[in-house]
Amino acid sequence: MPLPLEEQALLAKVNAPDHDTCLRKALEFCNLTGRSAGDLADLVAREFGSCGRSTMLLYLRDDYAEHRTGIDQRWMDARVWGTITKHWPKPPVREFGFPLETKTSLLLKHRLMQARCHGAVCLVHGHVGTEKSFWLENIVAERMEAGKRDTIYLYCSEGITPLQLLHRIAREFVRLLPGESDRRFNSNARDPVREALLERFAALPAPPAIAVDEAQNFKGCLPALQTLRELWDRSARGRRDPGGERPGCGVVLAGSHDLRLLFEDARVKHTTLGQWNDRFDYRDTLRGMEREEALRLAAAILGNGKPAKLRPEQQEIILRRSLKPDPYTTLCAKCGELRKENAEACACGGKQWKLLEYFSARALVKYATQQKERKEHAA
């Protein structure tokens, strides 16, 4: 039955490309947004009045023309194309809160480079306020904007399951390389998604590195963590060269000190997570900003286009407001050396300990921003 002339005129305005392009972009849209065939059908129905879920499933399987004989497939292409172009996800807007580089940013850049180039597995942990999340997300975004699509940024939420982890990796992979979409990425079963990712990784000259933020949240969901290890392990097989390089999908796990404790837990160190502990190429502890870094950051925030000149009393107030104790790191009160695990006395003979104090970037930015806003309102 032919479509009404009014609907034909409406769909003609969409100016959809050929069917293969429409289908490929529809699958990419679903991969990017995490929508199922039913979700896309509901979205199309809101835009054009009607679209059954079974109809959309046939379309995404490329079986629409075979089962819907007598109906011009171009009109279905137009419905889908008009919907996905209207609702295509926009790239996130980045708001830079740090106008300078710090030791944290330089360390994370180096570890990401090791993961990309050599398939390295890196563990980076630090106290709250070292801005691991800020730097990881923005380093990856900067590379994408520069056309270097080689690193996936992934946020690990509490209670994440293996399937949710794979879906997030697949979604970011398609965002990274739009031409690498696969209908299996939307599967509700773990194995098809994992195998599709591994096949795509194997087809690339080098698979992307995976940077996992807030990785301490794997504590209650070890199966997801083991799924990530399987991706690294299987993507590296067959790629090892005689020099010992492992150009699989390198991994950077970044999180709080709880992440370190997860891998040091005696109950899992040599059992459940023993394979992870054997694979770490780098383990780094972030110590926060140093005094000069903190003052440069404060001056950059408080200045108008150029660093502000801070009086000595201003400097002391800013440093005092941003100084925080690290409950996981203990120093010798006599010489300042780090306390070794379970040590009763330091090598210098000191037996009194104190907590490490560090300058929190988060606390500093919050305080300096408040002071700047207060000054602007007063003016």
mmCIF file of C-alpha atoms in Angstrom:
data_model
loop_
_atom_site.group_PDB
_atom_site.id
_atom_site.type_symbol
_atom_site.label_atom_id
_atom_site.label_comp_id
_atom_site.label_asym_id
_atom_site.label_seq_id
_atom_site.Cartn_x
_atom_site.Cartn_y
_atom_site.Cartn_z
ATOM 1 C CA MET A 1 0.000 0.000 0.000
ATOM 2 C CA PRO A 2 1.575 3.315 -1.060
ATOM 3 C CA LEU A 3 2.169 6.041 1.498
ATOM 4 C CA PRO A 4 -0.158 9.056 1.525
ATOM 5 C CA LEU A 5 1.079 11.928 -0.607
ATOM 6 C CA GLU A 6 1.428 14.182 2.449
ATOM 7 C CA GLU A 7 3.787 11.719 4.114
ATOM 8 C CA GLN A 8 5.725 11.215 0.882
ATOM 9 C CA ALA A 9 6.233 14.984 0.615
ATOM 10 C CA LEU A 10 7.348 15.188 4.243
ATOM 11 C CA LEU A 11 9.845 12.367 3.903
ATOM 12 C CA ALA A 12 11.168 13.710 0.600
ATOM 13 C CA LYS A 13 12.344 16.817 2.477
ATOM 14 C CA VAL A 14 14.628 14.654 4.608
ATOM 15 C CA ASN A 15 16.901 14.029 1.609
ATOM 16 C CA ALA A 16 18.241 10.728 2.961
ATOM 17 C CA PRO A 17 21.331 9.126 1.335
ATOM 18 C CA ASP A 18 21.432 5.552 -0.013
ATOM 19 C CA HIS A 19 20.181 2.663 2.097
ATOM 20 C CA ASP A 20 23.596 1.290 3.048
ATOM 21 C CA THR A 21 24.650 4.670 4.455
ATOM 22 C CA CYS A 22 21.375 5.046 6.382
ATOM 23 C CA LEU A 23 21.717 1.569 7.882
ATOM 24 C CA ARG A 24 25.381 2.053 8.815
ATOM 25 C CA LYS A 25 24.696 5.382 10.517
ATOM 26 C CA ALA A 26 21.631 3.960 12.300
ATOM 27 C CA LEU A 27 23.780 1.202 13.811
ATOM 28 C CA GLU A 28 26.422 3.761 14.738
ATOM 29 C CA PHE A 29 23.748 5.939 16.370
ATOM 30 C CA CYS A 30 22.552 2.992 18.468
ATOM 31 C CA ASN A 31 26.133 2.147 19.466
ATOM 32 C CA LEU A 32 26.899 5.735 20.461
ATOM 33 C CA THR A 33 23.723 6.301 22.461
ATOM 34 C CA GLY A 34 23.211 2.802 23.844
ATOM 35 C CA ARG A 35 19.712 2.624 22.325
ATOM 36 C CA SER A 36 18.120 -0.682 21.383
ATOM 37 C CA ALA A 37 16.036 -1.289 18.255
ATOM 38 C CA GLY A 38 12.903 -0.678 20.331
ATOM 39 C CA ASP A 39 14.276 2.609 21.662
ATOM 40 C CA LEU A 40 15.063 3.813 18.149
ATOM 41 C CA ALA A 41 11.592 2.767 16.976
ATOM 42 C CA ASP A 42 10.001 4.838 19.744
ATOM 43 C CA LEU A 43 12.171 7.811 18.771
ATOM 44 C CA VAL A 44 11.201 7.492 15.099
ATOM 45 C CA ALA A 45 7.531 7.215 16.096
ATOM 46 C CA ARG A 46 7.769 10.508 18.009
ATOM 47 C CA GLU A 47 9.224 12.216 14.939
ATOM 48 C CA PHE A 48 7.107 10.679 12.165
ATOM 49 C CA GLY A 49 3.984 9.298 13.804
ATOM 50 C CA SER A 50 4.444 5.523 13.601
ATOM 51 C CA CYS A 51 7.161 2.882 13.677
ATOM 52 C CA GLY A 52 6.814 -0.589 15.182
ATOM 53 C CA ARG A 53 9.596 -2.133 17.240
ATOM 54 C CA SER A 54 9.573 -5.319 15.158
ATOM 55 C CA THR A 55 9.814 -3.175 12.027
ATOM 56 C CA MET A 56 12.906 -1.413 13.366
ATOM 57 C CA LEU A 57 14.485 -4.729 14.328
ATOM 58 C CA LEU A 58 14.031 -5.942 10.746
ATOM 59 C CA TYR A 59 15.529 -2.706 9.452
ATOM 60 C CA LEU A 60 18.638 -2.888 11.647
ATOM 61 C CA ARG A 61 19.126 -6.528 10.591
ATOM 62 C CA ASP A 62 18.864 -5.381 6.953
ATOM 63 C CA ASP A 63 15.853 -7.656 6.427
ATOM 64 C CA TYR A 64 13.271 -4.899 5.935
ATOM 65 C CA ALA A 65 12.998 -5.111 2.133
ATOM 66 C CA GLU A 66 12.687 -8.896 2.210
ATOM 67 C CA HIS A 67 9.846 -8.996 4.744
ATOM 68 C CA ARG A 68 8.047 -5.773 3.789
ATOM 69 C CA THR A 69 7.365 -6.458 0.150
ATOM 70 C CA GLY A 70 5.348 -3.820 -1.634
ATOM 71 C CA ILE A 71 6.634 -1.015 0.603
ATOM 72 C CA ASP A 72 9.313 1.327 -0.703
ATOM 73 C CA GLN A 73 12.340 1.023 1.584
ATOM 74 C CA ARG A 74 13.345 4.616 0.831
ATOM 75 C CA TRP A 75 10.606 5.904 3.105
ATOM 76 C CA MET A 76 11.898 3.836 6.021
ATOM 77 C CA ASP A 77 15.402 5.108 5.271
ATOM 78 C CA ALA A 78 14.060 8.676 5.359
ATOM 79 C CA ARG A 79 12.306 8.150 8.696
ATOM 80 C CA VAL A 80 15.441 6.719 10.270
ATOM 81 C CA TRP A 81 17.771 9.290 8.717
ATOM 82 C CA GLY A 82 15.583 12.218 9.749
ATOM 83 C CA THR A 83 15.462 10.935 13.316
ATOM 84 C CA ILE A 84 19.116 10.090 13.891
ATOM 85 C CA THR A 85 20.430 13.316 12.323
ATOM 86 C CA LYS A 86 18.141 15.338 14.580
ATOM 87 C CA HIS A 87 19.128 13.445 17.723
ATOM 88 C CA TRP A 88 22.778 12.729 16.952
ATOM 89 C CA PRO A 89 24.778 13.070 20.198
ATOM 90 C CA LYS A 90 26.761 16.265 20.455
ATOM 91 C CA PRO A 91 30.389 16.089 21.588
ATOM 92 C CA PRO A 92 30.806 17.089 25.236
ATOM 93 C CA VAL A 93 31.813 20.659 25.922
ATOM 94 C CA ARG A 94 35.015 20.767 27.928
ATOM 95 C CA GLU A 95 35.490 23.468 30.498
ATOM 96 C CA PHE A 96 39.129 23.746 31.397
ATOM 97 C CA GLY A 97 39.540 24.407 35.101
ATOM 98 C CA PHE A 98 43.329 24.138 35.056
ATOM 99 C CA PRO A 99 45.281 26.751 33.098
ATOM 100 C CA LEU A 100 48.615 24.942 33.628
ATOM 101 C CA GLU A 101 50.177 21.505 33.673
ATOM 102 C CA THR A 102 51.162 19.748 36.876
ATOM 103 C CA LYS A 103 53.181 16.687 37.809
ATOM 104 C CA THR A 104 49.916 14.746 37.823
ATOM 105 C CA SER A 105 49.091 15.692 34.241
ATOM 106 C CA LEU A 106 52.603 14.885 33.007
ATOM 107 C CA LEU A 107 52.601 11.493 34.739
ATOM 108 C CA LEU A 108 49.183 10.562 33.328
ATOM 109 C CA LYS A 109 50.225 11.635 29.817
ATOM 110 C CA HIS A 110 53.298 9.414 30.061
ATOM 111 C CA ARG A 111 51.334 6.411 31.321
ATOM 112 C CA LEU A 112 48.730 6.821 28.577
ATOM 113 C CA MET A 113 51.535 6.943 26.038
ATOM 114 C CA GLN A 114 52.968 3.688 27.420
ATOM 115 C CA ALA A 115 49.517 2.079 27.198
ATOM 116 C CA ARG A 116 48.988 3.251 23.613
ATOM 117 C CA CYS A 117 52.409 2.443 22.230
ATOM 118 C CA HIS A 118 53.398 -0.642 24.192
ATOM 119 C CA GLY A 119 50.148 -2.116 25.535
ATOM 120 C CA ALA A 120 51.314 -1.376 29.076
ATOM 121 C CA VAL A 121 49.084 -2.016 32.081
ATOM 122 C CA CYS A 122 49.306 0.848 34.587
ATOM 123 C CA LEU A 123 47.927 1.406 38.074
ATOM 124 C CA VAL A 124 47.688 5.058 39.163
ATOM 125 C CA HIS A 125 46.205 5.919 42.546
ATOM 126 C CA GLY A 126 46.072 8.990 44.710
ATOM 127 C CA HIS A 127 44.090 10.862 47.290
ATOM 128 C CA VAL A 128 41.033 12.970 46.545
ATOM 129 C CA GLY A 129 42.004 16.294 45.029
ATOM 130 C CA THR A 130 44.841 15.220 42.726
ATOM 131 C CA GLU A 131 42.363 15.657 39.821
ATOM 132 C CA LYS A 132 42.945 12.298 38.168
ATOM 133 C CA SER A 133 39.498 12.458 36.547
ATOM 134 C CA PHE A 134 39.968 15.966 35.177
ATOM 135 C CA TRP A 135 43.289 15.206 33.542
ATOM 136 C CA LEU A 136 42.381 11.771 32.181
ATOM 137 C CA GLU A 137 39.197 13.016 30.532
ATOM 138 C CA ASN A 138 40.785 16.122 29.068
ATOM 139 C CA ILE A 139 43.970 14.448 27.838
ATOM 140 C CA VAL A 140 41.861 11.949 25.873
ATOM 141 C CA ALA A 141 39.546 14.691 24.580
ATOM 142 C CA GLU A 142 42.507 16.822 23.479
ATOM 143 C CA ARG A 143 43.914 13.914 21.479
ATOM 144 C CA MET A 144 40.574 13.351 19.785
ATOM 145 C CA GLU A 145 40.324 17.019 18.838
ATOM 146 C CA ALA A 146 43.824 16.772 17.373
ATOM 147 C CA GLY A 147 42.719 13.812 15.233
ATOM 148 C CA LYS A 148 44.581 11.228 17.360
ATOM 149 C CA ARG A 149 41.847 8.685 18.002
ATOM 150 C CA ASP A 150 43.771 6.121 19.983
ATOM 151 C CA THR A 151 42.528 6.222 23.593
ATOM 152 C CA ILE A 152 39.164 5.365 25.172
ATOM 153 C CA TYR A 153 38.111 7.174 28.364
ATOM 154 C CA LEU A 154 35.808 5.080 30.540
ATOM 155 C CA TYR A 155 34.114 6.001 33.829
ATOM 156 C CA CYS A 156 33.654 3.037 36.168
ATOM 157 C CA SER A 157 30.506 3.364 38.267
ATOM 158 C CA GLU A 158 29.635 1.331 41.355
ATOM 159 C CA GLY A 159 28.093 -2.057 40.680
ATOM 160 C CA ILE A 160 29.138 -2.155 37.027
ATOM 161 C CA THR A 161 28.540 -5.545 35.390
ATOM 162 C CA PRO A 162 30.675 -7.180 32.680
ATOM 163 C CA LEU A 163 28.007 -6.458 30.053
ATOM 164 C CA GLN A 164 27.709 -2.810 31.105
ATOM 165 C CA LEU A 165 31.486 -2.468 30.956
ATOM 166 C CA LEU A 166 31.614 -3.946 27.443
ATOM 167 C CA HIS A 167 28.729 -1.735 26.272
ATOM 168 C CA ARG A 168 30.535 1.374 27.537
ATOM 169 C CA ILE A 169 33.788 0.374 25.867
ATOM 170 C CA ALA A 170 31.916 -0.329 22.612
ATOM 171 C CA ARG A 171 30.098 3.010 22.796
ATOM 172 C CA GLU A 172 33.323 4.944 23.340
ATOM 173 C CA PHE A 173 35.063 2.886 20.657
ATOM 174 C CA VAL A 174 32.440 3.935 18.101
ATOM 175 C CA ARG A 175 32.742 7.535 19.272
ATOM 176 C CA LEU A 176 36.490 7.227 18.759
ATOM 177 C CA LEU A 177 36.289 5.521 15.354
ATOM 178 C CA PRO A 178 32.832 6.099 13.806
ATOM 179 C CA GLY A 179 33.486 3.715 10.907
ATOM 180 C CA GLU A 180 33.984 0.763 13.285
ATOM 181 C CA SER A 181 30.336 0.275 14.272
ATOM 182 C CA ASP A 182 29.009 -3.275 14.698
ATOM 183 C CA ARG A 183 25.428 -4.397 15.309
ATOM 184 C CA ARG A 184 26.677 -6.877 17.911
ATOM 185 C CA PHE A 185 27.732 -3.952 20.120
ATOM 186 C CA ASN A 186 24.060 -3.621 21.152
ATOM 187 C CA SER A 187 23.624 -7.268 22.042
ATOM 188 C CA ASN A 188 22.107 -8.110 25.419
ATOM 189 C CA ALA A 189 24.594 -10.950 25.835
ATOM 190 C CA ARG A 190 28.201 -10.487 26.916
ATOM 191 C CA ASP A 191 29.943 -12.826 24.459
ATOM 192 C CA PRO A 192 28.809 -11.174 21.173
ATOM 193 C CA VAL A 193 29.869 -7.721 22.391
ATOM 194 C CA ARG A 194 33.256 -8.971 23.596
ATOM 195 C CA GLU A 195 33.967 -10.914 20.403
ATOM 196 C CA ALA A 196 32.926 -7.964 18.230
ATOM 197 C CA LEU A 197 35.330 -5.696 20.116
ATOM 198 C CA LEU A 198 38.178 -8.179 19.815
ATOM 199 C CA GLU A 199 37.551 -8.577 16.082
ATOM 200 C CA ARG A 200 37.598 -4.795 15.606
ATOM 201 C CA PHE A 201 40.734 -4.453 17.708
ATOM 202 C CA ALA A 202 42.472 -7.174 15.677
ATOM 203 C CA ALA A 203 41.631 -5.407 12.410
ATOM 204 C CA LEU A 204 43.389 -2.198 13.508
ATOM 205 C CA PRO A 205 47.149 -1.608 13.213
ATOM 206 C CA ALA A 206 47.091 -1.119 16.986
ATOM 207 C CA PRO A 207 44.056 -1.317 19.301
ATOM 208 C CA PRO A 208 43.189 1.743 21.384
ATOM 209 C CA ALA A 209 44.303 2.111 24.971
ATOM 210 C CA ILE A 210 41.589 2.048 27.644
ATOM 211 C CA ALA A 211 41.755 4.572 30.499
ATOM 212 C CA VAL A 212 39.432 3.620 33.362
ATOM 213 C CA ASP A 213 38.570 6.392 35.811
ATOM 214 C CA GLU A 214 37.292 5.738 39.369
ATOM 215 C CA ALA A 215 38.587 2.175 39.029
ATOM 216 C CA GLN A 216 38.307 1.619 42.803
ATOM 217 C CA ASN A 217 34.623 0.938 42.094
ATOM 218 C CA PHE A 218 35.657 -2.456 40.696
ATOM 219 C CA LYS A 219 35.991 -3.554 44.320
ATOM 220 C CA GLY A 220 32.446 -4.894 44.486
ATOM 221 C CA CYS A 221 32.329 -6.170 40.906
ATOM 222 C CA LEU A 222 35.429 -8.220 40.192
ATOM 223 C CA PRO A 223 33.834 -10.054 37.208
ATOM 224 C CA ALA A 224 33.814 -6.749 35.292
ATOM 225 C CA LEU A 225 37.481 -6.191 36.160
ATOM 226 C CA GLN A 226 38.324 -9.685 34.944
ATOM 227 C CA THR A 227 36.424 -8.997 31.709
ATOM 228 C CA LEU A 228 38.697 -6.000 31.135
ATOM 229 C CA ARG A 229 41.746 -8.188 31.715
ATOM 230 C CA GLU A 230 40.434 -10.673 29.168
ATOM 231 C CA LEU A 231 40.145 -7.890 26.579
ATOM 232 C CA TRP A 232 43.750 -6.865 27.220
ATOM 233 C CA ASP A 233 45.044 -10.433 27.218
ATOM 234 C CA ARG A 234 43.261 -11.622 24.081
ATOM 235 C CA SER A 235 43.931 -8.428 22.128
ATOM 236 C CA ALA A 236 47.649 -8.908 22.804
ATOM 237 C CA ARG A 237 47.802 -12.538 21.669
ATOM 238 C CA GLY A 238 49.488 -12.959 18.341
ATOM 239 C CA ARG A 239 50.893 -9.421 18.564
ATOM 240 C CA ARG A 240 53.931 -10.063 20.730
ATOM 241 C CA ASP A 241 57.151 -9.369 18.860
ATOM 242 C CA PRO A 242 60.563 -10.905 19.607
ATOM 243 C CA GLY A 243 61.538 -7.833 21.606
ATOM 244 C CA GLY A 244 58.811 -8.541 24.148
ATOM 245 C CA GLU A 245 56.470 -5.679 23.210
ATOM 246 C CA ARG A 246 52.794 -6.238 23.920
ATOM 247 C CA PRO A 247 50.813 -4.002 21.584
ATOM 248 C CA GLY A 248 47.406 -5.114 22.800
ATOM 249 C CA CYS A 249 44.852 -2.646 24.183
ATOM 250 C CA GLY A 250 46.889 -1.094 26.987
ATOM 251 C CA VAL A 251 45.037 -0.268 30.195
ATOM 252 C CA VAL A 252 45.386 2.577 32.712
ATOM 253 C CA LEU A 253 43.466 2.006 35.953
ATOM 254 C CA ALA A 254 43.137 5.260 37.894
ATOM 255 C CA GLY A 255 41.433 5.727 41.226
ATOM 256 C CA SER A 256 41.731 6.525 44.917
ATOM 257 C CA HIS A 257 43.945 4.713 47.407
ATOM 258 C CA ASP A 258 41.180 2.100 47.695
ATOM 259 C CA LEU A 259 42.281 0.929 44.254
ATOM 260 C CA ARG A 260 45.766 0.151 45.548
ATOM 261 C CA LEU A 261 44.309 -1.617 48.583
ATOM 262 C CA LEU A 262 42.115 -3.730 46.298
ATOM 263 C CA PHE A 263 45.164 -5.292 44.663
ATOM 264 C CA GLU A 264 47.123 -5.543 47.905
ATOM 265 C CA ASP A 265 44.346 -7.342 49.786
ATOM 266 C CA ALA A 266 45.858 -10.638 50.947
ATOM 267 C CA ARG A 267 42.622 -12.474 50.152
ATOM 268 C CA VAL A 268 42.812 -11.644 46.450
ATOM 269 C CA LYS A 269 46.467 -10.724 45.869
ATOM 270 C CA HIS A 270 47.522 -14.245 44.914
ATOM 271 C CA THR A 271 44.147 -15.655 43.885
ATOM 272 C CA THR A 272 41.360 -13.726 42.163
ATOM 273 C CA LEU A 273 43.521 -10.763 41.132
ATOM 274 C CA GLY A 274 46.826 -12.588 40.908
ATOM 275 C CA GLN A 275 46.773 -12.312 37.118
ATOM 276 C CA TRP A 276 46.374 -8.530 37.343
ATOM 277 C CA ASN A 277 49.242 -8.167 39.809
ATOM 278 C CA ASP A 278 51.499 -10.095 37.437
ATOM 279 C CA ARG A 279 50.608 -7.824 34.531
ATOM 280 C CA PHE A 280 51.151 -4.349 36.005
ATOM 281 C CA ASP A 281 54.051 -2.613 34.280
ATOM 282 C CA TYR A 282 53.750 0.582 36.352
ATOM 283 C CA ARG A 283 52.348 1.399 39.785
ATOM 284 C CA ASP A 284 52.253 5.098 40.634
ATOM 285 C CA THR A 285 51.124 7.077 43.659
ATOM 286 C CA LEU A 286 49.997 10.659 43.041
ATOM 287 C CA ARG A 287 51.112 13.032 45.808
ATOM 288 C CA GLY A 288 49.152 16.141 44.895
ATOM 289 C CA MET A 289 50.514 19.547 43.938
ATOM 290 C CA GLU A 290 53.659 21.084 45.298
ATOM 291 C CA ARG A 291 53.751 24.558 46.826
ATOM 292 C CA GLU A 292 54.907 26.349 43.656
ATOM 293 C CA GLU A 293 52.344 24.544 41.491
ATOM 294 C CA ALA A 294 49.586 25.513 43.904
ATOM 295 C CA LEU A 295 50.609 29.185 43.877
ATOM 296 C CA ARG A 296 50.842 29.277 40.071
ATOM 297 C CA LEU A 297 47.374 27.740 39.777
ATOM 298 C CA ALA A 298 45.892 30.220 42.276
ATOM 299 C CA ALA A 299 47.503 33.163 40.459
ATOM 300 C CA ALA A 300 46.135 31.951 37.118
ATOM 301 C CA ILE A 301 42.584 31.627 38.497
ATOM 302 C CA LEU A 302 42.596 34.971 40.298
ATOM 303 C CA GLY A 303 44.138 36.887 37.386
ATOM 304 C CA ASN A 304 42.307 38.470 34.455
ATOM 305 C CA GLY A 305 44.020 36.983 31.443
ATOM 306 C CA LYS A 306 47.410 36.975 33.132
ATOM 307 C CA PRO A 307 48.604 35.651 36.515
ATOM 308 C CA ALA A 308 47.638 37.749 39.511
ATOM 309 C CA LYS A 309 50.332 39.056 41.839
ATOM 310 C CA LEU A 310 49.663 37.507 45.231
ATOM 311 C CA ARG A 311 50.811 39.167 48.425
ATOM 312 C CA PRO A 312 52.625 36.913 50.937
ATOM 313 C CA GLU A 313 49.620 36.896 53.284
ATOM 314 C CA GLN A 314 47.338 35.911 50.368
ATOM 315 C CA GLN A 315 49.669 33.079 49.483
ATOM 316 C CA GLU A 316 49.641 31.719 53.016
ATOM 317 C CA ILE A 317 45.839 31.835 53.244
ATOM 318 C CA ILE A 318 45.440 30.047 49.900
ATOM 319 C CA LEU A 319 47.982 27.381 50.809
ATOM 320 C CA ARG A 320 46.408 26.844 54.228
ATOM 321 C CA ARG A 321 42.917 26.464 52.727
ATOM 322 C CA SER A 322 44.117 23.909 50.170
ATOM 323 C CA LEU A 323 46.282 21.815 52.508
ATOM 324 C CA LYS A 324 44.735 18.393 53.259
ATOM 325 C CA PRO A 325 45.942 15.283 55.149
ATOM 326 C CA ASP A 326 46.330 11.954 53.352
ATOM 327 C CA PRO A 327 45.005 9.268 55.735
ATOM 328 C CA TYR A 328 46.711 6.505 53.740
ATOM 329 C CA THR A 329 50.285 7.848 53.733
ATOM 330 C CA THR A 330 52.411 8.135 56.887
ATOM 331 C CA LEU A 331 55.752 9.906 57.268
ATOM 332 C CA CYS A 332 58.450 9.792 59.895
ATOM 333 C CA ALA A 333 58.022 12.868 62.094
ATOM 334 C CA LYS A 334 61.809 13.112 62.482
ATOM 335 C CA CYS A 335 63.168 12.835 58.910
ATOM 336 C CA GLY A 336 60.042 12.917 56.696
ATOM 337 C CA GLU A 337 60.677 9.549 55.011
ATOM 338 C CA LEU A 338 57.711 7.396 53.977
ATOM 339 C CA ARG A 339 56.812 4.740 56.513
ATOM 340 C CA LYS A 340 57.358 1.222 55.264
ATOM 341 C CA GLU A 341 54.480 -1.207 55.666
ATOM 342 C CA ASN A 342 54.011 -2.229 59.336
ATOM 343 C CA ALA A 343 57.353 -0.644 60.329
ATOM 344 C CA GLU A 344 57.618 0.226 64.017
ATOM 345 C CA ALA A 345 60.594 2.552 63.574
ATOM 346 C CA CYS A 346 62.147 4.538 60.749
ATOM 347 C CA ALA A 347 65.683 3.894 59.468
ATOM 348 C CA CYS A 348 66.741 7.134 61.181
ATOM 349 C CA GLY A 349 65.569 5.728 64.525
ATOM 350 C CA GLY A 350 62.433 7.829 64.771
ATOM 351 C CA LYS A 351 59.330 6.148 66.158
ATOM 352 C CA GLN A 352 56.813 8.945 65.816
ATOM 353 C CA TRP A 353 54.715 9.260 62.675
ATOM 354 C CA LYS A 354 52.571 11.903 61.022
ATOM 355 C CA LEU A 355 50.166 11.928 58.100
ATOM 356 C CA LEU A 356 51.366 13.266 54.757
ATOM 357 C CA GLU A 357 49.815 16.637 53.896
ATOM 358 C CA TYR A 358 49.278 17.717 50.312
ATOM 359 C CA PHE A 359 47.857 20.659 48.386
ATOM 360 C CA SER A 360 44.474 19.667 47.011
ATOM 361 C CA ALA A 361 43.808 21.052 43.532
ATOM 362 C CA ARG A 362 40.077 20.663 44.100
ATOM 363 C CA ALA A 363 40.090 22.621 47.369
ATOM 364 C CA LEU A 364 42.364 25.298 45.890
ATOM 365 C CA VAL A 365 40.233 25.822 42.771
ATOM 366 C CA LYS A 366 37.074 26.013 44.872
ATOM 367 C CA TYR A 367 38.501 28.576 47.287
ATOM 368 C CA ALA A 368 40.207 30.727 44.606
ATOM 369 C CA THR A 369 37.083 30.736 42.431
ATOM 370 C CA GLN A 370 34.929 31.813 45.381
ATOM 371 C CA GLN A 371 37.336 34.640 46.174
ATOM 372 C CA LYS A 372 37.333 35.832 42.579
ATOM 373 C CA GLU A 373 33.514 35.780 42.366
ATOM 374 C CA ARG A 374 33.264 37.669 45.691
ATOM 375 C CA LYS A 375 35.642 40.326 44.398
ATOM 376 C CA GLU A 376 33.694 40.686 41.119
ATOM 377 C CA HIS A 377 30.363 41.022 42.958
ATOM 378 C CA ALA A 378 31.834 43.629 45.267
ATOM 379 C CA ALA A 379 32.971 45.660 42.258
#
